[in-house]
mmCIF file of C-alpha atoms and ligand atoms in Angstrom:
data_model
loop_
_atom_site.group_PDB
_atom_site.id
_atom_site.type_symbol
_atom_site.label_atom_id
_atom_site.label_comp_id
_atom_site.label_asym_id
_atom_site.label_seq_id
_atom_site.Cartn_x
_atom_site.Cartn_y
_atom_site.Cartn_z
ATOM 1 C CA MET A 13 130.975 65.131 98.021
ATOM 2 C CA SER A 14 127.925 64.025 99.941
ATOM 3 C CA GLN A 15 124.929 66.173 100.764
ATOM 4 C CA PHE A 16 125.758 66.018 104.440
ATOM 5 C CA SER A 17 129.206 67.454 104.041
ATOM 6 C CA PHE A 18 128.046 70.366 101.856
ATOM 7 C CA ALA A 19 125.562 71.453 104.524
ATOM 8 C CA THR A 20 127.979 70.756 107.363
ATOM 9 C CA ALA A 21 130.815 72.714 105.777
ATOM 10 C CA LEU A 22 128.455 75.582 105.074
ATOM 11 C CA LEU A 23 127.011 75.622 108.592
ATOM 12 C CA SER A 24 130.451 75.479 110.250
ATOM 13 C CA TRP A 25 131.508 78.438 108.146
ATOM 14 C CA PHE A 26 128.267 80.260 108.966
ATOM 15 C CA ASP A 27 128.721 79.798 112.718
ATOM 16 C CA VAL A 28 131.940 81.790 112.545
ATOM 17 C CA HIS A 29 131.579 84.096 109.538
ATOM 18 C CA GLY A 30 127.862 84.386 108.755
ATOM 19 C CA ARG A 31 125.640 87.365 109.491
ATOM 20 C CA HIS A 32 123.759 86.903 112.733
ATOM 21 C CA ASP A 33 122.691 90.426 113.582
ATOM 22 C CA LEU A 34 120.481 91.598 110.743
ATOM 23 C CA PRO A 35 117.362 93.298 112.139
ATOM 24 C CA TRP A 36 115.043 90.782 110.463
ATOM 25 C CA GLN A 37 116.867 87.737 111.882
ATOM 26 C CA VAL A 38 114.231 87.174 114.540
ATOM 27 C CA ALA A 39 112.640 83.902 115.568
ATOM 28 C CA ASP A 40 109.143 85.078 116.258
ATOM 29 C CA ASP A 41 108.156 87.517 113.561
ATOM 30 C CA PRO A 42 107.480 86.187 110.031
ATOM 31 C CA TYR A 43 106.289 89.664 109.078
ATOM 32 C CA LYS A 44 109.768 91.186 109.506
ATOM 33 C CA VAL A 45 111.301 88.370 107.474
ATOM 34 C CA TRP A 46 108.658 88.914 104.819
ATOM 35 C CA VAL A 47 109.303 92.665 104.513
ATOM 36 C CA SER A 48 113.058 92.064 104.384
ATOM 37 C CA GLU A 49 112.743 89.327 101.749
ATOM 38 C CA ILE A 50 110.692 91.595 99.491
ATOM 39 C CA MET A 51 113.062 94.533 100.009
ATOM 40 C CA LEU A 52 116.071 92.295 99.325
ATOM 41 C CA GLN A 53 114.784 91.280 95.897
ATOM 42 C CA GLN A 54 117.092 93.138 93.507
ATOM 43 C CA THR A 55 118.479 95.289 96.336
ATOM 44 C CA GLN A 56 121.598 94.821 98.453
ATOM 45 C CA VAL A 57 121.546 94.339 102.213
ATOM 46 C CA LYS A 58 123.307 97.615 102.940
ATOM 47 C CA THR A 59 120.656 99.605 101.039
ATOM 48 C CA VAL A 60 117.787 97.624 102.568
ATOM 49 C CA LEU A 61 119.085 98.331 106.080
ATOM 50 C CA GLN A 62 118.442 102.053 105.552
ATOM 51 C CA TYR A 63 114.793 101.453 104.609
ATOM 52 C CA PHE A 64 113.855 98.462 106.730
ATOM 53 C CA GLU A 65 113.997 100.091 110.181
ATOM 54 C CA ARG A 66 111.991 103.110 109.059
ATOM 55 C CA PHE A 67 109.382 100.890 107.400
ATOM 56 C CA ILE A 68 109.016 98.648 110.467
ATOM 57 C CA GLN A 69 108.800 101.615 112.806
ATOM 58 C CA ARG A 70 105.917 103.010 110.775
ATOM 59 C CA PHE A 71 104.237 99.634 110.119
ATOM 60 C CA PRO A 72 105.308 97.408 113.024
ATOM 61 C CA THR A 73 102.875 94.562 112.308
ATOM 62 C CA VAL A 74 101.244 92.995 109.297
ATOM 63 C CA LYS A 75 97.955 94.482 110.518
ATOM 64 C CA ASP A 76 99.382 98.007 110.503
ATOM 65 C CA LEU A 77 100.582 97.528 106.940
ATOM 66 C CA GLY A 78 97.442 95.733 105.789
ATOM 67 C CA HIS A 79 95.165 98.470 107.109
ATOM 68 C CA ALA A 80 97.263 101.394 105.831
ATOM 69 C CA SER A 81 96.429 103.175 102.584
ATOM 70 C CA TRP A 82 98.827 102.967 99.648
ATOM 71 C CA ASP A 83 99.476 106.709 99.980
ATOM 72 C CA ASP A 84 100.750 106.042 103.504
ATOM 73 C CA VAL A 85 102.992 103.198 102.365
ATOM 74 C CA ALA A 86 104.519 104.724 99.200
ATOM 75 C CA PRO A 87 106.812 107.267 100.938
ATOM 76 C CA TYR A 88 108.396 104.477 102.965
ATOM 77 C CA TRP A 89 109.350 102.605 99.798
ATOM 78 C CA ALA A 90 110.203 105.577 97.577
ATOM 79 C CA GLY A 91 113.811 105.303 96.422
ATOM 80 C CA LEU A 92 114.025 101.503 96.745
ATOM 81 C CA GLY A 93 112.710 101.075 93.193
ATOM 82 C CA TYR A 94 110.727 98.176 91.731
ATOM 83 C CA TYR A 95 107.494 99.555 93.191
ATOM 84 C CA ALA A 96 105.387 96.603 92.080
ATOM 85 C CA ARG A 97 107.088 94.740 94.953
ATOM 86 C CA ALA A 98 105.721 97.244 97.462
ATOM 87 C CA ARG A 99 102.228 97.255 95.999
ATOM 88 C CA ASN A 100 102.095 93.461 96.122
ATOM 89 C CA LEU A 101 103.432 93.409 99.685
ATOM 90 C CA HIS A 102 100.791 95.948 100.700
ATOM 91 C CA LYS A 103 98.009 93.989 99.004
ATOM 92 C CA ALA A 104 99.194 90.683 100.487
ATOM 93 C CA ALA A 105 99.470 92.232 103.974
ATOM 94 C CA GLY A 106 95.820 93.286 103.598
ATOM 95 C CA ILE A 107 94.859 89.671 102.859
ATOM 96 C CA VAL A 108 96.879 88.276 105.799
ATOM 97 C CA ALA A 109 95.489 90.967 108.145
ATOM 98 C CA ARG A 110 91.944 89.965 107.177
ATOM 99 C CA GLN A 111 92.708 86.254 107.615
ATOM 100 C CA ALA A 112 94.322 87.089 110.976
ATOM 101 C CA HIS A 113 97.066 84.478 110.547
ATOM 102 C CA PHE A 114 100.147 83.913 108.415
ATOM 103 C CA PRO A 115 100.058 81.212 105.735
ATOM 104 C CA ALA A 116 101.360 77.934 107.146
ATOM 105 C CA THR A 117 102.586 76.193 103.994
ATOM 106 C CA ARG A 118 104.769 77.066 101.025
ATOM 107 C CA GLU A 119 101.747 76.723 98.713
ATOM 108 C CA ALA A 120 99.628 79.041 100.859
ATOM 109 C CA TRP A 121 102.372 81.700 100.842
ATOM 110 C CA MET A 122 102.561 81.409 97.055
ATOM 111 C CA GLU A 123 98.882 82.274 96.762
ATOM 112 C CA LEU A 124 99.661 85.782 98.004
ATOM 113 C CA PRO A 125 100.534 88.452 95.441
ATOM 114 C CA GLY A 126 104.259 88.902 94.818
ATOM 115 C CA ILE A 127 105.406 85.666 96.484
ATOM 116 C CA GLY A 128 107.163 83.178 94.230
ATOM 117 C CA PRO A 129 108.592 79.762 95.133
ATOM 118 C CA SER A 130 111.906 81.081 96.480
ATOM 119 C CA THR A 131 110.366 83.793 98.666
ATOM 120 C CA ALA A 132 107.823 81.245 99.919
ATOM 121 C CA GLY A 133 110.722 78.917 100.786
ATOM 122 C CA ALA A 134 112.486 81.724 102.644
ATOM 123 C CA LEU A 135 109.304 82.525 104.571
ATOM 124 C CA MET A 136 108.871 78.904 105.594
ATOM 125 C CA SER A 137 112.517 78.613 106.604
ATOM 126 C CA LEU A 138 113.481 82.013 108.018
ATOM 127 C CA GLY A 139 110.021 83.282 108.879
ATOM 128 C CA LEU A 140 108.303 80.239 110.369
ATOM 129 C CA ARG A 141 111.473 78.242 111.093
ATOM 130 C CA GLN A 142 110.109 75.188 109.357
ATOM 131 C CA TYR A 143 111.508 73.344 106.339
ATOM 132 C CA GLY A 144 112.003 75.631 103.364
ATOM 133 C CA VAL A 145 114.259 75.727 100.299
ATOM 134 C CA ILE A 146 115.250 78.889 98.463
ATOM 135 C CA MET A 147 116.556 79.545 94.980
ATOM 136 C CA ASP A 148 117.619 83.163 94.789
ATOM 137 C CA GLY A 149 120.511 84.600 92.793
ATOM 138 C CA ASN A 150 122.979 83.715 95.547
ATOM 139 C CA VAL A 151 121.968 80.066 95.643
ATOM 140 C CA LYS A 152 122.023 79.774 91.867
ATOM 141 C CA ARG A 153 125.509 81.226 91.740
ATOM 142 C CA VAL A 154 126.943 79.091 94.532
ATOM 143 C CA LEU A 155 125.482 75.850 93.189
ATOM 144 C CA ALA A 156 126.281 76.582 89.547
ATOM 145 C CA ARG A 157 129.891 77.166 90.529
ATOM 146 C CA PHE A 158 130.201 74.366 93.061
ATOM 147 C CA PHE A 159 128.956 71.805 90.542
ATOM 148 C CA ALA A 160 130.331 73.652 87.465
ATOM 149 C CA ILE A 161 126.896 73.797 85.860
ATOM 150 C CA GLU A 162 127.161 75.556 82.540
ATOM 151 C CA ASP A 163 123.480 75.418 81.565
ATOM 152 C CA ASP A 164 121.380 78.507 80.912
ATOM 153 C CA LEU A 165 119.431 78.703 84.176
ATOM 154 C CA SER A 166 116.803 80.997 82.704
ATOM 155 C CA LYS A 167 115.475 77.939 80.816
ATOM 156 C CA PRO A 168 112.764 76.193 82.863
ATOM 157 C CA VAL A 169 114.237 72.716 82.397
ATOM 158 C CA HIS A 170 117.600 73.779 83.847
ATOM 159 C CA GLU A 171 115.984 75.844 86.580
ATOM 160 C CA ARG A 172 113.967 72.789 87.634
ATOM 161 C CA ALA A 173 117.144 70.714 87.805
ATOM 162 C CA MET A 174 118.702 73.418 89.977
ATOM 163 C CA TRP A 175 115.713 73.310 92.338
ATOM 164 C CA GLN A 176 116.116 69.548 92.670
ATOM 165 C CA LEU A 177 119.755 69.967 93.539
ATOM 166 C CA ALA A 178 118.966 72.685 96.078
ATOM 167 C CA GLU A 179 116.322 70.452 97.683
ATOM 168 C CA GLN A 180 118.743 67.513 97.909
ATOM 169 C CA LEU A 181 121.367 69.644 99.623
ATOM 170 C CA CYS A 182 119.077 71.497 101.997
ATOM 171 C CA PRO A 183 119.019 69.889 105.467
ATOM 172 C CA THR A 184 116.000 69.576 107.746
ATOM 173 C CA GLU A 185 118.109 70.235 110.811
ATOM 174 C CA ARG A 186 119.156 73.857 111.290
ATOM 175 C CA ASN A 187 117.225 74.596 108.130
ATOM 176 C CA HIS A 188 116.920 78.319 108.777
ATOM 177 C CA ASP A 189 120.646 78.641 109.516
ATOM 178 C CA TYR A 190 121.426 76.814 106.276
ATOM 179 C CA THR A 191 119.130 79.174 104.327
ATOM 180 C CA GLN A 192 120.820 82.212 105.820
ATOM 181 C CA ALA A 193 124.237 80.595 105.353
ATOM 182 C CA ILE A 194 123.907 79.941 101.635
ATOM 183 C CA MET A 195 122.649 83.491 101.087
ATOM 184 C CA ASP A 196 125.556 84.861 103.124
ATOM 185 C CA LEU A 197 128.102 82.767 101.250
ATOM 186 C CA GLY A 198 126.763 84.067 97.939
ATOM 187 C CA ALA A 199 126.633 87.651 99.157
ATOM 188 C CA THR A 200 130.009 87.846 100.892
ATOM 189 C CA ILE A 201 132.338 85.132 99.473
ATOM 190 C CA CYS A 202 130.984 83.638 96.256
ATOM 191 C CA THR A 203 130.190 87.096 94.903
ATOM 192 C CA PRO A 204 129.184 87.734 91.278
ATOM 193 C CA LYS A 205 132.377 89.426 90.069
ATOM 194 C CA LYS A 206 135.368 88.486 92.217
ATOM 195 C CA PRO A 207 134.634 85.436 94.334
ATOM 196 C CA LEU A 208 136.930 85.111 97.334
ATOM 197 C CA CYS A 209 137.682 81.415 96.809
ATOM 198 C CA LEU A 210 140.630 81.570 99.190
ATOM 199 C CA TYR A 211 138.246 82.133 102.110
ATOM 200 C CA CYS A 212 135.517 79.792 100.910
ATOM 201 C CA PRO A 213 134.617 76.671 102.907
ATOM 202 C CA MET A 214 133.709 74.930 99.619
ATOM 203 C CA GLN A 215 136.999 75.608 97.869
ATOM 204 C CA ALA A 216 138.510 72.113 98.104
ATOM 205 C CA HIS A 217 135.447 70.561 96.433
ATOM 206 C CA CYS A 218 134.295 73.359 94.134
ATOM 207 C CA LYS A 219 134.390 72.283 90.496
ATOM 208 C CA ALA A 220 134.343 75.797 89.067
ATOM 209 C CA HIS A 221 137.336 76.686 91.208
ATOM 210 C CA GLN A 222 139.187 73.528 90.155
ATOM 211 C CA GLN A 223 138.472 74.302 86.501
ATOM 212 C CA GLY A 224 139.174 78.028 86.749
ATOM 213 C CA LEU A 225 135.592 78.777 85.741
ATOM 214 C CA GLU A 226 134.448 80.730 88.776
ATOM 215 C CA THR A 227 133.979 84.025 86.969
ATOM 216 C CA GLU A 228 132.449 82.337 83.887
ATOM 217 C CA LEU A 229 129.634 80.775 85.892
ATOM 218 C CA PRO A 230 126.727 80.893 86.248
ATOM 219 C CA PHE A 231 125.937 81.091 82.549
ATOM 220 C CA LYS A 232 125.126 84.610 81.439
ATOM 221 C CA LYS A 233 123.334 85.581 78.287
ATOM 222 C CA ALA A 234 125.222 88.107 76.156
ATOM 223 C CA LYS A 235 123.914 91.457 77.249
ATOM 224 C CA LYS A 236 121.870 93.369 74.746
ATOM 225 C CA PRO A 237 122.623 97.074 74.703
ATOM 226 C CA VAL A 238 120.061 98.924 76.814
ATOM 227 C CA PRO A 239 117.921 101.236 74.661
ATOM 228 C CA VAL A 240 117.963 104.955 75.395
ATOM 229 C CA LYS A 241 114.599 106.738 75.319
ATOM 230 C CA SER A 242 113.939 110.405 75.716
ATOM 231 C CA ALA A 243 110.946 112.275 77.040
ATOM 232 C CA GLN A 244 109.963 115.737 78.157
ATOM 233 C CA VAL A 245 108.758 116.578 81.613
ATOM 234 C CA LEU A 246 106.276 119.375 82.091
ATOM 235 C CA LEU A 247 107.165 121.482 85.105
ATOM 236 C CA ILE A 248 104.583 124.185 85.816
ATOM 237 C CA GLN A 249 105.280 126.405 88.784
ATOM 238 C CA SER A 250 102.931 128.752 90.556
ATOM 239 C CA GLU A 251 103.593 130.354 93.922
ATOM 240 C CA GLN A 252 106.399 127.926 94.841
ATOM 241 C CA GLN A 253 104.186 124.926 94.061
ATOM 242 C CA TRP A 254 104.441 122.588 91.080
ATOM 243 C CA LEU A 255 101.703 120.692 89.302
ATOM 244 C CA TRP A 256 102.099 116.944 90.045
ATOM 245 C CA GLN A 257 100.178 113.890 88.893
ATOM 246 C CA GLN A 258 99.722 110.602 90.705
ATOM 247 C CA ARG A 259 100.616 107.821 88.282
ATOM 248 C CA PRO A 260 98.170 104.999 87.641
ATOM 249 C CA ASN A 261 98.559 102.032 89.979
ATOM 250 C CA SER A 262 99.842 99.683 87.321
ATOM 251 C CA GLY A 263 102.960 100.228 85.231
ATOM 252 C CA LEU A 264 106.161 102.134 85.804
ATOM 253 C CA TRP A 265 106.268 104.037 89.131
ATOM 254 C CA GLY A 266 102.672 102.968 89.744
ATOM 255 C CA GLY A 267 100.930 105.042 92.425
ATOM 256 C CA LEU A 268 103.842 107.463 92.894
ATOM 257 C CA TRP A 269 103.713 111.225 92.332
ATOM 258 C CA CYS A 270 105.439 112.497 89.210
ATOM 259 C CA LEU A 271 105.572 115.549 87.006
ATOM 260 C CA PRO A 272 103.743 114.887 83.715
ATOM 261 C CA ILE A 273 106.048 112.997 81.339
ATOM 262 C CA ILE A 274 105.381 113.142 77.594
ATOM 263 C CA GLU A 275 107.386 110.892 75.280
ATOM 264 C CA ASP A 276 106.279 112.337 71.946
ATOM 265 C CA PRO A 277 107.789 115.827 71.295
ATOM 266 C CA THR A 278 104.902 116.818 68.953
ATOM 267 C CA GLU A 279 102.394 115.864 71.612
ATOM 268 C CA PHE A 280 104.378 117.855 74.158
ATOM 269 C CA THR A 281 104.328 121.008 71.998
ATOM 270 C CA ALA A 282 100.609 120.594 71.318
ATOM 271 C CA LEU A 283 99.898 120.137 75.028
ATOM 272 C CA CYS A 284 101.837 123.284 75.970
ATOM 273 C CA GLN A 285 99.936 125.252 73.308
ATOM 274 C CA SER A 286 96.560 123.968 74.424
ATOM 275 C CA LEU A 287 97.374 124.882 78.040
ATOM 276 C CA GLY A 288 98.536 128.362 77.002
ATOM 277 C CA LEU A 289 102.112 127.776 78.208
ATOM 278 C CA LYS A 290 104.397 129.981 76.145
ATOM 279 C CA LYS A 291 107.460 131.371 77.821
ATOM 280 C CA VAL A 292 109.958 128.718 78.882
ATOM 281 C CA LEU A 293 111.629 129.717 82.154
ATOM 282 C CA GLN A 294 114.294 127.073 82.180
ATOM 283 C CA ARG A 295 115.281 123.643 80.869
ATOM 284 C CA ALA A 296 117.094 120.950 82.840
ATOM 285 C CA GLU A 297 118.178 117.446 81.876
ATOM 286 C CA ILE A 298 118.740 114.277 83.826
ATOM 287 C CA THR A 299 119.440 110.672 82.898
ATOM 288 C CA HIS A 300 117.910 107.789 84.790
ATOM 289 C CA SER A 301 118.763 104.130 84.206
ATOM 290 C CA PHE A 302 116.449 101.180 84.636
ATOM 291 C CA THR A 303 117.513 97.605 83.983
ATOM 292 C CA HIS A 304 115.686 97.545 80.652
ATOM 293 C CA PHE A 305 116.200 101.107 79.362
ATOM 294 C CA THR A 306 117.781 104.453 80.069
ATOM 295 C CA TRP A 307 115.610 107.517 80.193
ATOM 296 C CA GLN A 308 116.849 110.953 79.226
ATOM 297 C CA LEU A 309 114.386 113.371 80.734
ATOM 298 C CA GLU A 310 114.272 117.043 79.852
ATOM 299 C CA ALA A 311 112.282 119.204 82.249
ATOM 300 C CA VAL A 312 110.735 122.225 80.541
ATOM 301 C CA CYS A 313 109.723 124.783 83.160
ATOM 302 C CA PHE A 314 106.924 127.356 82.952
ATOM 303 C CA GLU A 315 105.479 129.771 85.488
ATOM 304 C CA VAL A 316 101.762 130.621 85.681
ATOM 305 C CA GLU A 317 99.688 133.081 87.684
ATOM 306 C CA ALA A 318 97.710 131.894 90.712
ATOM 307 C CA ASP A 319 94.373 132.381 88.906
ATOM 308 C CA GLN A 320 95.310 129.649 86.409
ATOM 309 C CA GLN A 321 95.980 126.997 89.032
ATOM 310 C CA GLU A 322 92.506 125.533 89.237
ATOM 311 C CA HIS A 323 92.036 125.298 85.486
ATOM 312 C CA LEU A 324 95.420 123.591 84.965
ATOM 313 C CA ALA A 325 94.852 121.148 87.825
ATOM 314 C CA ILE A 326 91.604 120.054 86.143
ATOM 315 C CA GLU A 327 93.143 119.854 82.658
ATOM 316 C CA LEU A 328 96.069 117.708 83.824
ATOM 317 C CA SER A 329 94.250 115.860 86.647
ATOM 318 C CA GLY A 330 96.989 117.046 88.954
ATOM 319 C CA SER A 331 97.602 118.644 92.330
ATOM 320 C CA TRP A 332 99.623 121.710 93.285
ATOM 321 C CA LEU A 333 102.279 120.655 95.755
ATOM 322 C CA SER A 334 105.622 122.061 96.825
ATOM 323 C CA PRO A 335 108.655 119.888 95.982
ATOM 324 C CA GLU A 336 109.183 119.315 99.745
ATOM 325 C CA THR A 337 105.612 118.113 100.318
ATOM 326 C CA VAL A 338 105.557 115.788 97.330
ATOM 327 C CA THR A 339 108.930 114.292 98.290
ATOM 328 C CA SER A 340 107.469 113.287 101.638
ATOM 329 C CA MET A 341 104.527 111.633 99.842
ATOM 330 C CA GLY A 342 106.728 109.321 97.772
ATOM 331 C CA ILE A 343 108.336 110.152 94.460
ATOM 332 C CA PRO A 344 110.712 108.131 92.286
ATOM 333 C CA THR A 345 114.446 108.808 92.475
ATOM 334 C CA ALA A 346 114.365 110.306 88.947
ATOM 335 C CA MET A 347 111.983 113.025 90.180
ATOM 336 C CA LYS A 348 114.305 113.777 93.100
ATOM 337 C CA LYS A 349 117.115 114.163 90.579
ATOM 338 C CA LEU A 350 114.956 116.579 88.591
ATOM 339 C CA ILE A 351 114.097 118.654 91.652
ATOM 340 C CA SER A 352 117.851 119.025 92.322
ATOM 341 C CA ALA A 353 118.598 119.792 88.673
ATOM 342 C CA VAL A 354 116.176 122.690 88.242
ATOM 343 C CA ASN A 355 116.861 125.977 89.866
ATOM 344 C CA LEU A 356 113.587 127.847 90.288
HETATM 345 S S1 LIG B 413 135.365 78.126 95.802
HETATM 346 FE FE1 LIG B 413 135.024 80.079 94.837
HETATM 347 S S2 LIG B 413 133.641 79.675 93.149
HETATM 348 FE FE2 LIG B 413 133.572 77.891 94.484
HETATM 349 S S3 LIG B 413 131.838 78.225 95.831
HETATM 350 FE FE3 LIG B 413 133.634 79.042 96.853
HETATM 351 S S4 LIG B 413 133.798 81.211 96.295
HETATM 352 FE FE4 LIG B 413 132.354 80.194 94.901
#
């Protein structure tokens, strides 16, 4: 099948069945496309829709985001996960706000923090409506199946070959519609688990479908079991407030507010002793899963008198905040689970 017919079949399908009303599908605002692209990394459209509008209302332009403090931004991302994405977006918005213009080439986009080749392609295509090629999970899946490519796409040599293929197929005319179309096909028809080949415009020419390989492709590495780690969470209450810490900017949940988490039980006991925390009020457990490990967190709750607040805040470099206040400042989903699990 020629390049022309792949794009044509896809675009004809898109005209009738594609998504045309997403709030970031706008011709004149690369910033909205940018925010949506970053939110959509590892997150489904229906979840992003709940966050996108709120985020754009609060930070309507790249200047608003670039000039905001991280503490202002964090609550609007809290719950979406993968916080490094938000920190990079915030940093990059600061750079663009200072430059007072959006990057004009794929290479210039890629110089900004958090923007890889596929996101840069999407920003060229969907954001600036110029020529751009993307290679997200949807594109990889559609092309691997259409051409029955069995290679391990995590290997650079095979990923490069995939990029070449994507570039050959990607048209210059209606480029932004094609970009949206291939994402839509991957998200709604050529889905990871049960592709709806019956409704697919590529069905007659799709090699994976002809060979009955659609659910085998793209190549997946055998999944390693996800390790389970446990840790204790120190919950100190005083006058309806809890002692929270802001996590360092780099690493897990960077910049978000959390209760102190201690992975080593001996260290936890020693810390409680050194802080004079003796009588446990309550214990509560939650489990939180990340892609690379599962965390079993046990909250151990203590109550202290008001005259100890200052001393403990200094010792733990923390702040006394009510669960309601800290939630509005941006906390990870696991902390929300903990707040619901304890009954103080
Ligand atoms: S025919 Fe099936 S496997 Fe092939 S591209 Fe379409 S949905 Fe995917």
